[in-house]
C-alpha positions as a Markdown table, in Angstrom:
| # | Residue | x | y | z |
|---|---|---|---|---|
| 1 | Gln | 82.4 | 86.3 | 107.3 |
| 2 | Val | 83.6 | 89.8 | 107.8 |
| 3 | Gln | 83.9 | 92.4 | 105.1 |
| 4 | Leu | 86.3 | 95.3 | 105.6 |
| 5 | Val | 86.5 | 98.6 | 103.7 |
| 6 | Glu | 89.2 | 101.2 | 104.3 |
| 7 | Ser | 89.1 | 104.9 | 103.5 |
| 8 | Gly | 90.9 | 108.1 | 104.5 |
| 9 | Gly | 94.3 | 107.6 | 102.8 |
| 10 | Gly | 95.9 | 110.4 | 100.9 |
| 11 | Ser | 99.1 | 112.5 | 100.4 |
| 12 | Val | 100.4 | 114.8 | 103.2 |
| 13 | Gln | 103.6 | 116.5 | 104.0 |
| 14 | Ser | 106.0 | 115.4 | 106.7 |
| 15 | Gly | 104.5 | 116.3 | 110.1 |
| 16 | Gly | 101.0 | 116.2 | 108.9 |
| 17 | Ser | 98.1 | 114.0 | 110.1 |
| 18 | Leu | 95.6 | 111.6 | 108.6 |
| 19 | Arg | 92.8 | 109.5 | 110.0 |
| 20 | Leu | 92.1 | 106.1 | 108.4 |
| 21 | Thr | 88.7 | 104.5 | 108.7 |
| 22 | Cys | 87.7 | 100.9 | 108.3 |
| 23 | Ala | 84.1 | 100.0 | 108.0 |
| 24 | Ala | 83.3 | 96.4 | 109.1 |
| 25 | Ala | 80.3 | 94.4 | 108.2 |
| 26 | Gly | 79.3 | 90.8 | 108.9 |
| 27 | Asp | 78.7 | 88.3 | 111.6 |
| 28 | Thr | 79.8 | 89.5 | 115.1 |
| 29 | Ala | 82.3 | 91.9 | 113.7 |
| 30 | Thr | 82.3 | 93.8 | 116.9 |
| 31 | Ser | 83.7 | 90.8 | 118.8 |
| 32 | Tyr | 86.8 | 90.5 | 116.6 |
| 33 | Cys | 90.3 | 91.8 | 117.2 |
| 34 | Met | 91.0 | 94.4 | 114.6 |
| 35 | Gly | 94.4 | 95.4 | 113.3 |
| 36 | Trp | 96.1 | 97.9 | 111.0 |
| 37 | Phe | 98.9 | 96.8 | 108.8 |
| 38 | Arg | 101.0 | 98.5 | 106.1 |
| 39 | Gln | 103.1 | 97.4 | 103.2 |
| 40 | Ala | 105.6 | 99.6 | 101.4 |
| 41 | Pro | 106.9 | 98.6 | 97.9 |
| 42 | Gly | 109.5 | 95.9 | 98.2 |
| 43 | Lys | 108.9 | 95.3 | 101.9 |
| 44 | Glu | 107.0 | 92.8 | 103.9 |
| 45 | Arg | 103.6 | 93.6 | 105.4 |
| 46 | Glu | 104.0 | 94.8 | 109.0 |
| 47 | Gly | 101.7 | 95.3 | 111.9 |
| 48 | Val | 101.0 | 98.9 | 112.9 |
| 49 | Ala | 98.4 | 98.6 | 115.7 |
| 50 | Ala | 95.7 | 96.3 | 116.9 |
| 51 | Ile | 92.7 | 96.7 | 119.2 |
| 52 | Asp | 90.6 | 94.1 | 121.0 |
| 53 | Ser | 86.9 | 94.2 | 121.4 |
| 54 | Asp | 87.4 | 95.4 | 125.0 |
| 55 | Gly | 89.7 | 98.3 | 123.9 |
| 56 | Ser | 93.1 | 96.7 | 124.7 |
| 57 | Thr | 95.7 | 98.0 | 122.2 |
| 58 | Ser | 99.1 | 97.2 | 120.9 |
| 59 | Tyr | 101.4 | 99.3 | 118.7 |
| 60 | Ala | 104.5 | 98.9 | 116.7 |
| 61 | Asp | 107.5 | 100.7 | 118.2 |
| 62 | Ser | 107.9 | 102.8 | 115.1 |
| 63 | Val | 104.4 | 104.4 | 115.6 |
| 64 | Lys | 104.1 | 104.6 | 119.4 |
| 65 | Gly | 103.2 | 108.1 | 120.5 |
| 66 | Arg | 102.2 | 109.2 | 116.9 |
| 67 | Phe | 99.4 | 106.8 | 116.0 |
| 68 | Thr | 96.3 | 105.9 | 117.9 |
| 69 | Val | 94.0 | 103.0 | 117.1 |
| 70 | Ser | 90.3 | 103.1 | 118.3 |
| 71 | Arg | 87.0 | 101.5 | 117.4 |
| 72 | Asp | 83.4 | 102.4 | 117.7 |
| 73 | Asn | 81.5 | 99.1 | 118.1 |
| 74 | Ala | 78.2 | 100.8 | 117.7 |
| 75 | Lys | 79.2 | 101.8 | 114.2 |
| 76 | Asn | 81.3 | 98.7 | 113.4 |
| 77 | Thr | 84.1 | 101.1 | 112.6 |
| 78 | Leu | 87.9 | 101.0 | 113.2 |
| 79 | Tyr | 90.1 | 104.1 | 113.2 |
| 80 | Leu | 93.7 | 104.9 | 112.9 |
| 81 | Gln | 94.6 | 108.5 | 113.8 |
| 82 | Met | 98.1 | 109.2 | 112.5 |
| 83 | Ser | 100.0 | 112.3 | 113.6 |
| 84 | Asn | 103.5 | 113.6 | 113.0 |
| 85 | Leu | 103.7 | 111.5 | 109.8 |
| 86 | Lys | 107.1 | 110.8 | 108.4 |
| 87 | Pro | 108.2 | 109.8 | 104.8 |
| 88 | Glu | 108.9 | 106.3 | 106.1 |
| 89 | Asp | 105.2 | 105.9 | 107.0 |
| 90 | Thr | 104.4 | 105.9 | 103.2 |
| 91 | Ala | 102.7 | 102.6 | 102.4 |
| 92 | Met | 99.5 | 100.9 | 101.6 |
| 93 | Tyr | 97.5 | 100.5 | 104.8 |
| 94 | Tyr | 95.3 | 97.6 | 105.4 |
| 95 | Cys | 92.6 | 96.8 | 107.9 |
| 96 | Ala | 92.4 | 93.2 | 109.2 |
| 97 | Ala | 90.3 | 91.1 | 111.6 |
| 98 | Arg | 90.9 | 88.0 | 113.6 |
| 99 | His | 88.8 | 86.1 | 116.1 |
| 100 | Tyr | 90.9 | 86.7 | 119.2 |
| 101 | Tyr | 93.5 | 89.2 | 120.5 |
| 102 | Asn | 96.9 | 88.2 | 121.7 |
| 103 | Pro | 99.4 | 90.9 | 122.8 |
| 104 | Tyr | 102.3 | 88.6 | 121.8 |
| 105 | Asp | 101.4 | 87.8 | 118.2 |
| 106 | Trp | 99.1 | 90.6 | 117.2 |
| 107 | Ser | 101.4 | 91.8 | 114.5 |
| 108 | Leu | 101.6 | 88.6 | 112.5 |
| 109 | Pro | 99.6 | 89.1 | 109.3 |
| 110 | Gly | 99.1 | 85.3 | 108.8 |
| 111 | Leu | 96.9 | 85.1 | 111.9 |
| 112 | Tyr | 94.3 | 87.5 | 110.4 |
| 113 | Gly | 91.6 | 85.9 | 108.4 |
| 114 | Tyr | 89.9 | 89.0 | 107.0 |
| 115 | Trp | 91.4 | 91.9 | 105.0 |
| 116 | Gly | 90.3 | 95.0 | 103.4 |
| 117 | Gln | 91.5 | 96.2 | 100.0 |
| 118 | Gly | 93.9 | 98.9 | 101.4 |
| 119 | Thr | 94.2 | 102.6 | 101.3 |
| 120 | Gln | 97.4 | 104.4 | 100.2 |
| 121 | Val | 99.2 | 106.9 | 102.5 |
| 122 | Thr | 102.0 | 109.0 | 101.0 |
| 123 | Val | 104.1 | 111.3 | 103.1 |
| 124 | Ser | 106.4 | 113.7 | 101.4 |
| 125 | Ser | 109.4 | 115.4 | 103.0 |
């Protein structure tokens, strides 16, 4: 079992920055692949970024160059640094965990077994 708790969401203007944090607890959480997902009203949940236990990363094309995913295994914490935010980044952001990393299917939410409760990010123009 892995428990995930997100924080750091908020409201910012277009071009601003935010850092999301996901605190993980539970059995061997540091060995899991961790991902960030988002869901806007009326839209499907989509993968934003993922990071393996060894630091390998994947990003959605829409956030490449603007978002950076990282993790601190000593603190069992996952981060998402978001810069140059745009109104279309507005969504509920979720942290998720799965047992293994695959660069070809990392963005499929159905393959993640553990989820946090989400944190809201709102970007105004």
